[in-house]
Short mmCIF file of C-alpha atoms and ligand atoms in Angstrom, two decimals:
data_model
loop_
_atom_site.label_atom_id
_atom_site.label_comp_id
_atom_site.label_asym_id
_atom_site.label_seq_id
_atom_site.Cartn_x
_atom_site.Cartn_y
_atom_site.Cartn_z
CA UNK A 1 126.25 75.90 121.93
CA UNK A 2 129.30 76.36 123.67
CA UNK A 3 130.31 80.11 122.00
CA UNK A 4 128.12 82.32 122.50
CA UNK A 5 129.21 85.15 120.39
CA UNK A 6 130.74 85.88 117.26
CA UNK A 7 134.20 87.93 117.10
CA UNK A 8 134.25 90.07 114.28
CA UNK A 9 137.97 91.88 113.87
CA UNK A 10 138.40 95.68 111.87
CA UNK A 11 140.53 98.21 112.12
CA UNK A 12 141.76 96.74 115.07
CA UNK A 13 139.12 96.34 117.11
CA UNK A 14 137.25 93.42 118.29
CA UNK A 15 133.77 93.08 118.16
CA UNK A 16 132.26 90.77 119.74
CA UNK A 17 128.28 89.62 118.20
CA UNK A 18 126.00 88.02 120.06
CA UNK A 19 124.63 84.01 118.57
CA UNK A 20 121.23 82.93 118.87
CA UNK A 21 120.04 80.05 118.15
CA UNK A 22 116.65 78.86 117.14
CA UNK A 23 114.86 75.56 118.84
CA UNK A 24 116.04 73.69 115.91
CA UNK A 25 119.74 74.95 116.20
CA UNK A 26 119.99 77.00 113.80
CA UNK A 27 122.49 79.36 114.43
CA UNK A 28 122.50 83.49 113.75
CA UNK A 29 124.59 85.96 114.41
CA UNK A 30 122.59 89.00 116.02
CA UNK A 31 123.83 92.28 114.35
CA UNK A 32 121.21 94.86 115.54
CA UNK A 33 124.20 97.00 118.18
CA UNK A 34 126.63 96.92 114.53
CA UNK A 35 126.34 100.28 113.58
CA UNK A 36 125.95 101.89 116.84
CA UNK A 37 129.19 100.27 117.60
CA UNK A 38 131.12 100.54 114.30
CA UNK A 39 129.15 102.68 112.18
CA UNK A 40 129.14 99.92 109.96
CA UNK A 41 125.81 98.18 108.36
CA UNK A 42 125.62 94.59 106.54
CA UNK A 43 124.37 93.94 102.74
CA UNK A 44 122.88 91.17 101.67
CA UNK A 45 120.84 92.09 98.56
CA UNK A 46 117.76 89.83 98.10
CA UNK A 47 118.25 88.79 101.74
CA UNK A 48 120.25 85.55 100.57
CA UNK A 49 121.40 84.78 104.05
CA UNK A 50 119.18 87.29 106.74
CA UNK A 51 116.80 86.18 108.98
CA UNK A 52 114.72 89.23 110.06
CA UNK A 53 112.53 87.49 112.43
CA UNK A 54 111.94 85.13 115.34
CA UNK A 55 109.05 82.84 114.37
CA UNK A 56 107.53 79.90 115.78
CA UNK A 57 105.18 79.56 112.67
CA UNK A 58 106.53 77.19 110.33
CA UNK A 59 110.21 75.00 110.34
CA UNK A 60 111.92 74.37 106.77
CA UNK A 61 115.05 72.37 106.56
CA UNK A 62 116.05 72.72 102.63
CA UNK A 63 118.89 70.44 102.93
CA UNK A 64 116.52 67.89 104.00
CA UNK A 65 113.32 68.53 102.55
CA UNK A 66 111.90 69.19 105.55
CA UNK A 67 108.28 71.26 105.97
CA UNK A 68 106.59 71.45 109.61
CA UNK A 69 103.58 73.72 110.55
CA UNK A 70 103.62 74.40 114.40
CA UNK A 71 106.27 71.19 114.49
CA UNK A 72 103.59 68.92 112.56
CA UNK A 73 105.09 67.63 109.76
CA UNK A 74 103.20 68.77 106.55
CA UNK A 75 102.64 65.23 104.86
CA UNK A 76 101.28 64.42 108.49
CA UNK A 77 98.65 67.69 107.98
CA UNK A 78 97.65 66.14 104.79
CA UNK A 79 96.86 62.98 105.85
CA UNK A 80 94.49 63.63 109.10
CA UNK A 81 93.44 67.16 108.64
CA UNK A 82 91.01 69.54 106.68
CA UNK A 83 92.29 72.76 105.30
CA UNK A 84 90.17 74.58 107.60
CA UNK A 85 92.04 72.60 110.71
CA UNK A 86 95.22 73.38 109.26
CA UNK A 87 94.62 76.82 108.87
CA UNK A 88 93.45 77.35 112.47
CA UNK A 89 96.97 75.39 113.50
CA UNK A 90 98.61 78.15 112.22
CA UNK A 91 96.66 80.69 113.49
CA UNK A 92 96.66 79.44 116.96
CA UNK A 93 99.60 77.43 117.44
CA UNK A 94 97.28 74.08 117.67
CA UNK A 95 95.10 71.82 116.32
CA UNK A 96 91.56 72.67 117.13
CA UNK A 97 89.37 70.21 119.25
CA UNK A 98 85.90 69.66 118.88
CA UNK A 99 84.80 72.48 120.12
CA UNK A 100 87.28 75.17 118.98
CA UNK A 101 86.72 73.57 115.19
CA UNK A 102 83.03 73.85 115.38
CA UNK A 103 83.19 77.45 116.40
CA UNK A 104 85.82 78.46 113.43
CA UNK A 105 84.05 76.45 110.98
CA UNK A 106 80.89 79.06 112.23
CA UNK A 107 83.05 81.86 112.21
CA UNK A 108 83.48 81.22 108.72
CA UNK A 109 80.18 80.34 107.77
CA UNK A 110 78.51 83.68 109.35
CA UNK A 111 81.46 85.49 107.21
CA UNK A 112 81.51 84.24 103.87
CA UNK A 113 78.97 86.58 102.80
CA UNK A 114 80.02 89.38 100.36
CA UNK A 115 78.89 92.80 101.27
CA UNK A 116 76.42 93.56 98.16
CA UNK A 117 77.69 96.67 97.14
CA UNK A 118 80.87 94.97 96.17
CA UNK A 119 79.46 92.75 93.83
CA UNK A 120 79.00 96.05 91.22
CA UNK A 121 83.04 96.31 91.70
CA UNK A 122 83.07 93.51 89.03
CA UNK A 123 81.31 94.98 86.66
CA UNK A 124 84.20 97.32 86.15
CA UNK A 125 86.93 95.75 85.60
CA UNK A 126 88.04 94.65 81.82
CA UNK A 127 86.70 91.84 80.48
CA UNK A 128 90.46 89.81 79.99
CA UNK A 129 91.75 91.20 83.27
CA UNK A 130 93.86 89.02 85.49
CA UNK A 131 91.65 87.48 88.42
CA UNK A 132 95.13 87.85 90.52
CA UNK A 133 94.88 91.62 89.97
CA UNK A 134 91.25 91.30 90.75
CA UNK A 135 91.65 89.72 93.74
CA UNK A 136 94.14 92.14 95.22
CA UNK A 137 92.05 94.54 94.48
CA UNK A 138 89.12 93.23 95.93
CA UNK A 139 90.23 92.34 99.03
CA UNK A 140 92.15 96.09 99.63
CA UNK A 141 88.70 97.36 98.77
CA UNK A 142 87.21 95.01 101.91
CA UNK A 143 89.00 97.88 104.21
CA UNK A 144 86.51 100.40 102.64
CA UNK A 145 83.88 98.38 103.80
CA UNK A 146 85.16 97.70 107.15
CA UNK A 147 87.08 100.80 108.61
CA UNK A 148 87.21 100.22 111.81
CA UNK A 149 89.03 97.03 111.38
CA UNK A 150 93.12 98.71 112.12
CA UNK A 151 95.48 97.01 113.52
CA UNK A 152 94.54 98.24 116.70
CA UNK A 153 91.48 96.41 117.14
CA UNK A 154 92.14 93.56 115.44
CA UNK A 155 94.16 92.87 118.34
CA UNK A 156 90.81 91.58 120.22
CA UNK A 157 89.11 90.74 116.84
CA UNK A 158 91.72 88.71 115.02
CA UNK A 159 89.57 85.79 115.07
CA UNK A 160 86.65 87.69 113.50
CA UNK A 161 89.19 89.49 110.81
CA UNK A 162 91.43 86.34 109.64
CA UNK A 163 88.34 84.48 109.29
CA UNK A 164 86.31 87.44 107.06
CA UNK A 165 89.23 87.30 105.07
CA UNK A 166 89.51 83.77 104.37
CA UNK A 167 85.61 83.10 103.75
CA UNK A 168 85.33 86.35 101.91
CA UNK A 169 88.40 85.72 99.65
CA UNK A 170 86.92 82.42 98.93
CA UNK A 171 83.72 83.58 97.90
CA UNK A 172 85.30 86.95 95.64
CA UNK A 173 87.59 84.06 94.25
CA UNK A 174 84.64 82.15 92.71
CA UNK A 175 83.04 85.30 91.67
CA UNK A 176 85.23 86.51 89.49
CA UNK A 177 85.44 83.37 88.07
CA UNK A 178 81.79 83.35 87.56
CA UNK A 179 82.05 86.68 85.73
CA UNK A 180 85.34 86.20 83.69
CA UNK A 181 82.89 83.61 82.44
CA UNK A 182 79.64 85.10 82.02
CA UNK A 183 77.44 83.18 84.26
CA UNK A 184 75.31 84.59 87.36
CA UNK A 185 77.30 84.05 90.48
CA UNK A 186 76.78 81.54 93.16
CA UNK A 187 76.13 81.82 96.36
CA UNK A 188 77.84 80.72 99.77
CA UNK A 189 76.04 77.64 101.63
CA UNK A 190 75.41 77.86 105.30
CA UNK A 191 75.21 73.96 104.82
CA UNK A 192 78.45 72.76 102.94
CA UNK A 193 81.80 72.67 104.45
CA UNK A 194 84.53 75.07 103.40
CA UNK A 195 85.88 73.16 100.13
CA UNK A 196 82.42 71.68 99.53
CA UNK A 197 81.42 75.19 99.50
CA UNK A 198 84.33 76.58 97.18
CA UNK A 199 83.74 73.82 94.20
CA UNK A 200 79.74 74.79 94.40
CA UNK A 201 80.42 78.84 94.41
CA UNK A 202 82.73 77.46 91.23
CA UNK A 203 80.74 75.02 89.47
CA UNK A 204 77.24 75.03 89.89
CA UNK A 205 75.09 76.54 87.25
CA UNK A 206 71.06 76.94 86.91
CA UNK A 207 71.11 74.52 84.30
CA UNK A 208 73.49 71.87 85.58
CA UNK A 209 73.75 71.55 89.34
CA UNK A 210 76.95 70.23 90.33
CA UNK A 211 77.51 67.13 91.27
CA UNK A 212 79.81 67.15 94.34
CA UNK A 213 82.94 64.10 94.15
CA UNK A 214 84.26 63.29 96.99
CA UNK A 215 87.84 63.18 95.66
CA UNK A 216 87.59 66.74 94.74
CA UNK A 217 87.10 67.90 98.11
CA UNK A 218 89.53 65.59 99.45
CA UNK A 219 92.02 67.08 96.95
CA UNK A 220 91.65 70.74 97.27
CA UNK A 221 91.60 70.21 101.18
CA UNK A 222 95.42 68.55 100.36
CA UNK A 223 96.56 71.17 97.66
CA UNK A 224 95.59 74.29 100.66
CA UNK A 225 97.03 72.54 103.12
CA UNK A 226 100.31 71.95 101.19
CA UNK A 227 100.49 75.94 100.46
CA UNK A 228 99.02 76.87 103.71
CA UNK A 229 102.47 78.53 104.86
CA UNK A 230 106.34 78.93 103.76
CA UNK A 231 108.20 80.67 106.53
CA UNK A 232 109.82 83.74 105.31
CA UNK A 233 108.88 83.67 101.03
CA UNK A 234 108.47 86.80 99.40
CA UNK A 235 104.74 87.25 99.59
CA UNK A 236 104.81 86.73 103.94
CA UNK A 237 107.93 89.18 103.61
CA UNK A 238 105.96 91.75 101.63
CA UNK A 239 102.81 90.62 104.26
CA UNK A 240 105.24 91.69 107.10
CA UNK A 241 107.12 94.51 105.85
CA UNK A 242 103.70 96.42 104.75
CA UNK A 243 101.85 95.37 108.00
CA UNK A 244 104.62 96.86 110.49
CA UNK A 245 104.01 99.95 109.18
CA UNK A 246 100.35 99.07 110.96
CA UNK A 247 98.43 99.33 107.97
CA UNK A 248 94.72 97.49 108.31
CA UNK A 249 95.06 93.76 107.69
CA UNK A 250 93.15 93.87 104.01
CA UNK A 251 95.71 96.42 102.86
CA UNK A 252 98.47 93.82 103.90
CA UNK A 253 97.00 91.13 102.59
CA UNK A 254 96.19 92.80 99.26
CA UNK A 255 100.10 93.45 98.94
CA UNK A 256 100.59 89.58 99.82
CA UNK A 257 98.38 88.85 96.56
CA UNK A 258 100.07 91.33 94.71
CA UNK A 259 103.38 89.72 95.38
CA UNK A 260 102.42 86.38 95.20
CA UNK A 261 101.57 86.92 91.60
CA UNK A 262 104.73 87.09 89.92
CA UNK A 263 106.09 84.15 87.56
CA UNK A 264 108.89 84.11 90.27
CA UNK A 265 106.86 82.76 93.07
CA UNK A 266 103.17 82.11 93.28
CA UNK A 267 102.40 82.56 89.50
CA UNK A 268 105.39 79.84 88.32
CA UNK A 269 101.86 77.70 88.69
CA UNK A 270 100.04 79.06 85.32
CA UNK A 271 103.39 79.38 84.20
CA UNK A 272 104.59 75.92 84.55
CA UNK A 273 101.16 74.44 82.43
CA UNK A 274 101.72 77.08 79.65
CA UNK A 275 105.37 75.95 79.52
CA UNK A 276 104.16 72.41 79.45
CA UNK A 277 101.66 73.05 76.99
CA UNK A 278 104.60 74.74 74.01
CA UNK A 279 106.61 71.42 75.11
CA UNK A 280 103.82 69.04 74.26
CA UNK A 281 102.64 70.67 71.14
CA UNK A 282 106.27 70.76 70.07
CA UNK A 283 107.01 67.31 71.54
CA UNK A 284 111.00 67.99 71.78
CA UNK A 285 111.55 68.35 76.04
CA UNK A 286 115.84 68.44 75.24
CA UNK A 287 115.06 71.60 73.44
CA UNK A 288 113.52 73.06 76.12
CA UNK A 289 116.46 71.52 78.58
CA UNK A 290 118.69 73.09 76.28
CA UNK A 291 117.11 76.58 76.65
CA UNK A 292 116.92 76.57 80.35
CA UNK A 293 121.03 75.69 80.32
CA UNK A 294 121.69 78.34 77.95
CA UNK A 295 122.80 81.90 79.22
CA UNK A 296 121.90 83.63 76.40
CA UNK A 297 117.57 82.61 76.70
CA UNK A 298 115.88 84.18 79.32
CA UNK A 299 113.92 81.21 79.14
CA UNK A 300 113.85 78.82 83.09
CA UNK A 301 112.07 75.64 83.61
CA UNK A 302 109.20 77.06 85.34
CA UNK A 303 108.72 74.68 88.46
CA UNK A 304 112.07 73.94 89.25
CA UNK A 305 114.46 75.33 92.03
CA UNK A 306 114.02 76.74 94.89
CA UNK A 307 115.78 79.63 97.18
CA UNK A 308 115.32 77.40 100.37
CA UNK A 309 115.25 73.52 99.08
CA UNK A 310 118.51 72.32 97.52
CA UNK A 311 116.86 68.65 97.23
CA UNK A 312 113.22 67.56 96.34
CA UNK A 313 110.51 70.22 97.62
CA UNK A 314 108.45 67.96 100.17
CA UNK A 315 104.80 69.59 98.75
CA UNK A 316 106.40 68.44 95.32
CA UNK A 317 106.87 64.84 96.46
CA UNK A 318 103.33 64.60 97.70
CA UNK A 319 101.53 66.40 94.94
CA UNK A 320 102.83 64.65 92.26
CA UNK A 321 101.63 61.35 93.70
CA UNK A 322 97.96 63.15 94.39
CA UNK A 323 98.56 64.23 90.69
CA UNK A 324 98.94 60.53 89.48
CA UNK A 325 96.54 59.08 91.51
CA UNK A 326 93.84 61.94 91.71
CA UNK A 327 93.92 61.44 87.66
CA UNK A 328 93.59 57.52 88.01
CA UNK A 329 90.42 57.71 90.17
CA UNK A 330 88.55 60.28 88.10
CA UNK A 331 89.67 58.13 85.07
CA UNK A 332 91.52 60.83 82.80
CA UNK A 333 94.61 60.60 81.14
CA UNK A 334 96.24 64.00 80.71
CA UNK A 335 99.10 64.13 77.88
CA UNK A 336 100.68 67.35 80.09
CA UNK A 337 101.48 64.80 82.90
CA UNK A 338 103.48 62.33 81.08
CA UNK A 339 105.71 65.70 79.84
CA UNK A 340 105.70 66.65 82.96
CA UNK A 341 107.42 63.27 84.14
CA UNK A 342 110.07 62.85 80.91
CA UNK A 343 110.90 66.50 81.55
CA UNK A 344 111.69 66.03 85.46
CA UNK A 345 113.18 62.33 84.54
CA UNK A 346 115.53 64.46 81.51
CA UNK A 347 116.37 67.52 84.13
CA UNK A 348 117.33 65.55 87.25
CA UNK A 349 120.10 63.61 85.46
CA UNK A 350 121.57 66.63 84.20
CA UNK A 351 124.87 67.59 84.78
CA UNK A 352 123.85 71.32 84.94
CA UNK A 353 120.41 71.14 87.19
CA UNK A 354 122.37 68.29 89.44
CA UNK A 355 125.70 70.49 90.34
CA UNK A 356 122.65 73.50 90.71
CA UNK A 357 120.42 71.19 92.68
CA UNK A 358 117.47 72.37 91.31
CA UNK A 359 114.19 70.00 91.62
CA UNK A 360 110.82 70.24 90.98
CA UNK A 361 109.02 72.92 93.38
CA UNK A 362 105.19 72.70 94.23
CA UNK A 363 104.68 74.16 91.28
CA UNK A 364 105.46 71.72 88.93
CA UNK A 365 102.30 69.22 89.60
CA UNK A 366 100.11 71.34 90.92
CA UNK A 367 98.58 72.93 87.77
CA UNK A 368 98.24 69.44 86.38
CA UNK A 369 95.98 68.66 89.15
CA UNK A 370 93.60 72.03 89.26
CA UNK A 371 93.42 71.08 85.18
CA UNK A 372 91.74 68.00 85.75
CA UNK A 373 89.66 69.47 88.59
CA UNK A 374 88.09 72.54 85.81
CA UNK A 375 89.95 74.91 87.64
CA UNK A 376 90.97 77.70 84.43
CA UNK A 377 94.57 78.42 84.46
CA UNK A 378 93.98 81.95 85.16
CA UNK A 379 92.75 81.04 88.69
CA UNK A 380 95.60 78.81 89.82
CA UNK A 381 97.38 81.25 91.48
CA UNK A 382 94.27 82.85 92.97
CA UNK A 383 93.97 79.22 94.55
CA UNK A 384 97.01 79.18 95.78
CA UNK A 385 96.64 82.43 97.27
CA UNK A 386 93.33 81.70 99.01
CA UNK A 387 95.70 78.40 100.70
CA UNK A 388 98.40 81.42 101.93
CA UNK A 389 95.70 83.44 103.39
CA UNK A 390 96.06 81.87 107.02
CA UNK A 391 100.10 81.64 106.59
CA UNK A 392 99.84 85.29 105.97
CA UNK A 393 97.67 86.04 108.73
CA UNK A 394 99.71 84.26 111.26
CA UNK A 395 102.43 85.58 110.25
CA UNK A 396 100.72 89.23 110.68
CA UNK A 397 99.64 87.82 114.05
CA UNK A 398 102.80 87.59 114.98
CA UNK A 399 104.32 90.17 113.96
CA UNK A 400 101.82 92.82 115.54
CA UNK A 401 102.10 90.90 118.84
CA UNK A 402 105.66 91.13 119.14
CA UNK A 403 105.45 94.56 118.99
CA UNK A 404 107.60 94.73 116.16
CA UNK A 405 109.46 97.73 115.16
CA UNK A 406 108.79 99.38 111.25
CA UNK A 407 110.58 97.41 108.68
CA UNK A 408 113.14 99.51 107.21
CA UNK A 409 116.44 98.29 105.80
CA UNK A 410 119.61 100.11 104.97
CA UNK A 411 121.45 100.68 101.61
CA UNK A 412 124.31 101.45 100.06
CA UNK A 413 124.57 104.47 98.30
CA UNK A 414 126.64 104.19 95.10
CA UNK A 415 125.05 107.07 93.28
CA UNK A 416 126.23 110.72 92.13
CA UNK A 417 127.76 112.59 94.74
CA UNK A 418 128.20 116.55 94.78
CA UNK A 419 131.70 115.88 93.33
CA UNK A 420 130.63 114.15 90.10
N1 ACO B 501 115.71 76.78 85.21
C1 ACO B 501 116.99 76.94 84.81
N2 ACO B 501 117.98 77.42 85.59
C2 ACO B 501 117.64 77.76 86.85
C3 ACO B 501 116.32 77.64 87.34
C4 ACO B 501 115.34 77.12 86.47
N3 ACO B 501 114.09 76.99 86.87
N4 ACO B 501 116.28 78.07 88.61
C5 ACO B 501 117.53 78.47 88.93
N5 ACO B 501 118.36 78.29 87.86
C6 ACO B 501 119.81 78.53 87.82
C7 ACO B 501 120.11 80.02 87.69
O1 ACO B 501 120.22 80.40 86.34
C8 ACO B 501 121.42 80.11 88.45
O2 ACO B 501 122.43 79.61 87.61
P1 ACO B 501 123.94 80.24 87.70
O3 ACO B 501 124.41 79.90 89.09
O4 ACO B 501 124.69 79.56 86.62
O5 ACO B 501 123.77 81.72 87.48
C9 ACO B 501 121.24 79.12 89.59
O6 ACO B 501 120.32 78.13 89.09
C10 ACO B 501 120.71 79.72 90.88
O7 ACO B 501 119.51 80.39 90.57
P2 ACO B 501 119.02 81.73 91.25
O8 ACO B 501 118.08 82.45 90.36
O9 ACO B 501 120.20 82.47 91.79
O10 ACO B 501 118.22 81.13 92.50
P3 ACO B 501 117.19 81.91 93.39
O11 ACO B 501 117.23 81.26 94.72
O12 ACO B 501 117.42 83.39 93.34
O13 ACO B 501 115.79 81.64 92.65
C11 ACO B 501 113.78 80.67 91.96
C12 ACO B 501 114.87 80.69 93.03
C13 ACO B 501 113.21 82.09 91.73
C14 ACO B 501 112.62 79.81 92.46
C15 ACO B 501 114.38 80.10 90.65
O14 ACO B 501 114.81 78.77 90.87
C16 ACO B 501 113.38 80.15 89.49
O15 ACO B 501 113.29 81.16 88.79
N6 ACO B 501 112.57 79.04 89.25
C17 ACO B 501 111.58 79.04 88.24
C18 ACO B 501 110.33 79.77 88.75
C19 ACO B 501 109.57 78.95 89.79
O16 ACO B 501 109.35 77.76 89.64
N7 ACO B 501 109.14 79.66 90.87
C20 ACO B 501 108.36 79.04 91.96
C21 ACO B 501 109.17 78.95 93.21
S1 ACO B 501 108.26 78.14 94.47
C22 ACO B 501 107.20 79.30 94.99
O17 ACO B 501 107.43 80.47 95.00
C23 ACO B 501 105.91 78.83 95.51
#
């Protein structure tokens, strides 16, 4: 860089605003002294162009389609790693060796048991509830059980903490499942691996045992990794606005969950088969092209765009070619996939999702693949929420070690004064 600060002019004065850039040169202009110089603040509703922190978690070009965890590119992550490998990249800031793996994989192991008492909390809830709504609840309710975990402590046992949370989520995950479907509930195995372990919590029964494929461990250890982290997305926002205010870790994540569900970001998953479902019972995909262009519906192609990614999401790219080959190996032939394709092929060489540059997100394939896996579409957001839980928790991490301040933004008041 050769400038390094920004001259803003008012009123006849000149400020001048310090740059920074990031290792990747991107290029911001540092605000915080603003007010206490001018008085004035910034706006920037929805934070369309803010960056409100340093991070050295994750790198997104979305000009580019570019997605690196810790400077590994994600495609790279997929190919030689497990989820559980992944996950401790992000949490540590490297791949584990031998040794480090072996001891998180334990970590795990010793913590994927569910305290007892919390198995009654099921019994409670509605029978049609949403397992999203369960889960957040569920894993707030994990604080009750383990008070003295504040953000204090978990400053010497964050290792302990991000891997009860993980392992316990997994386990509450297939629970509820278990219940929303009448059957007893499986237990963790001290012998299975961590996606091993998720499918048998999920699918095993006293009448059938399961019968453990290969390619659906391999799968599930791609789709996690693929969701594993986002940079700044709403859910790690609401993580890291609701965690400087040093609430306990479960709290924080439970408001990660929370946000995660909405149709708008995690949730466009369930939404994206139900969509596909109307447009292959109807079996007219302009119509519903139409209705996405039209101002007057309400009505968006669920999987498509993207506030960061103006060209082809790169978890997109990859998942739909797991999707087409996952379905070739297990020999099925899913109807939903070939309207998935003739609705991306329609949308991409329209005029109005071109000059918008709107693509398919990792949305758009990735609730054809839990489909074919038996995976109910009530629970594909819960699975994409148990692949956030280490993104979250770095990003925590990260946030409590920087000493952080409280998040607390400014407004602009435009309401009633004592004059009106
Ligand atoms: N279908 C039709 N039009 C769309 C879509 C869509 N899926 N997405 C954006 N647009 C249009 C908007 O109407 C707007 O048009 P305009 O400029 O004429 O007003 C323009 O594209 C820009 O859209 P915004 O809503 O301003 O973009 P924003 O960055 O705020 O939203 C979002 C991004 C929420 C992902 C949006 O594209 C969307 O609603 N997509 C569908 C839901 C979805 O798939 N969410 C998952 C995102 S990935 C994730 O969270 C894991």
């Amino acid at each position: 860089m050769t400038k390094e600060f920004a001259t803003l002019n008012y009123d006849g004065k000149e400020i001048k605003l310090p740059l920074v850039v990031g290792t990747e040169g991107e290029v911001a202009i540092d605000i915080g002294t603003l007010r206490k110089e001018t008085g004035m603040v910034t706006i920037d509703p929805s934070f369309m162009n803010t960056a409100a922190c340093f991070s050295k978690i994750t790198f997104i070009d979305g000009e580019k389609g570019v997605l690196r965890y810790r400077g590994i590119p994600v495609d790279e992550l997929v190919e030689k790693t497990r989820f559980i490998e992944t996950a401790y990249l992000l949490l540590h800031g490297k791949l584990p060796n031998e040794d480090q793996g072996n001891k998180f994989s334990t970590l795990l192991t010793e913590n994927s048991l569910l305290h007892e008492d919390m198995r009654h909390f099921f019994d409670r809830f509605p029978r049609g509830a949403h397992p999203m709504s369960i889960m957040a609840t569920m894993v707030n309710a994990l604080s009750t059980f383990y008070p003295n975990v504040d953000t204090l402590s978990l400053r010497e046992a964050v290792d302990t903490s991000a891997a009860r949370i993980i392992s316990t989520f997994r386990t509450l995950a297939a629970f509820a499942y278990k219940r929303s479907i009448g059957e007893p509930v499986v237990y963790p195995r001290h012998d299975l691996p961590f996606c091993a372990n998720f499918l048998n919590m999920m699918f095993d029964s006293p009448v059938k045992p399961y019968e453990m494929k290969p390619e659906m461990v391999r799968i599930l250890n791609s789709l996690l990794i693929l969701h594993a982290d986002h940079e700044q997305n709403c859910s790690t926002t609401a993580v890291r606005t609701v965690g400087s205010a040093q609430v306990n870790l479960y709290a924080t994540i439970s408001a990660g969950i929370a946000a995660l569900s909405g149709p708008l970001h995690g949730g466009a998953n369930q939404a994206v088969v139900d969509m596909l479902n109307r447009i292959a019972k109807d079996g007219n995909v302009k119509k519903y092209i139409d209705k996405a262009k039209d101002k007057n519906s309400s009505f968006r192609l669920m999987g498509f765009g993207h506030r960061v990614y103006k060209t082809y999401d790169p978890r997109a790219k990859i998942i739909k070619q797991q999707c087409h080959d996952f379905l070739d190996v297990m020999n099925m032939d899913d109807p939903m996939l070939n309207v998935a394709r003739e609705l991306e092929e329609e949308a991409l060489k329209d005029e109005y999702f071109i000059k918008r540059n709107l693509y398919p997100n990792v949305d758009f394939y990735s609730g054809i693949i839990y489909r074919a896996m038996g995976i109910p579409e009530n629970m594909f957001t819960v699975m994409f929420a148990l692949a956030r839980l280490p993104g979250w928790i770095a990003h925590w991490k990260e946030m409590i070690k920087s000493n952080s301040k409280i998040t607390r933004p400014r407004q602009i008041y435009i309401g009633k004064t004592p004059k009106n």
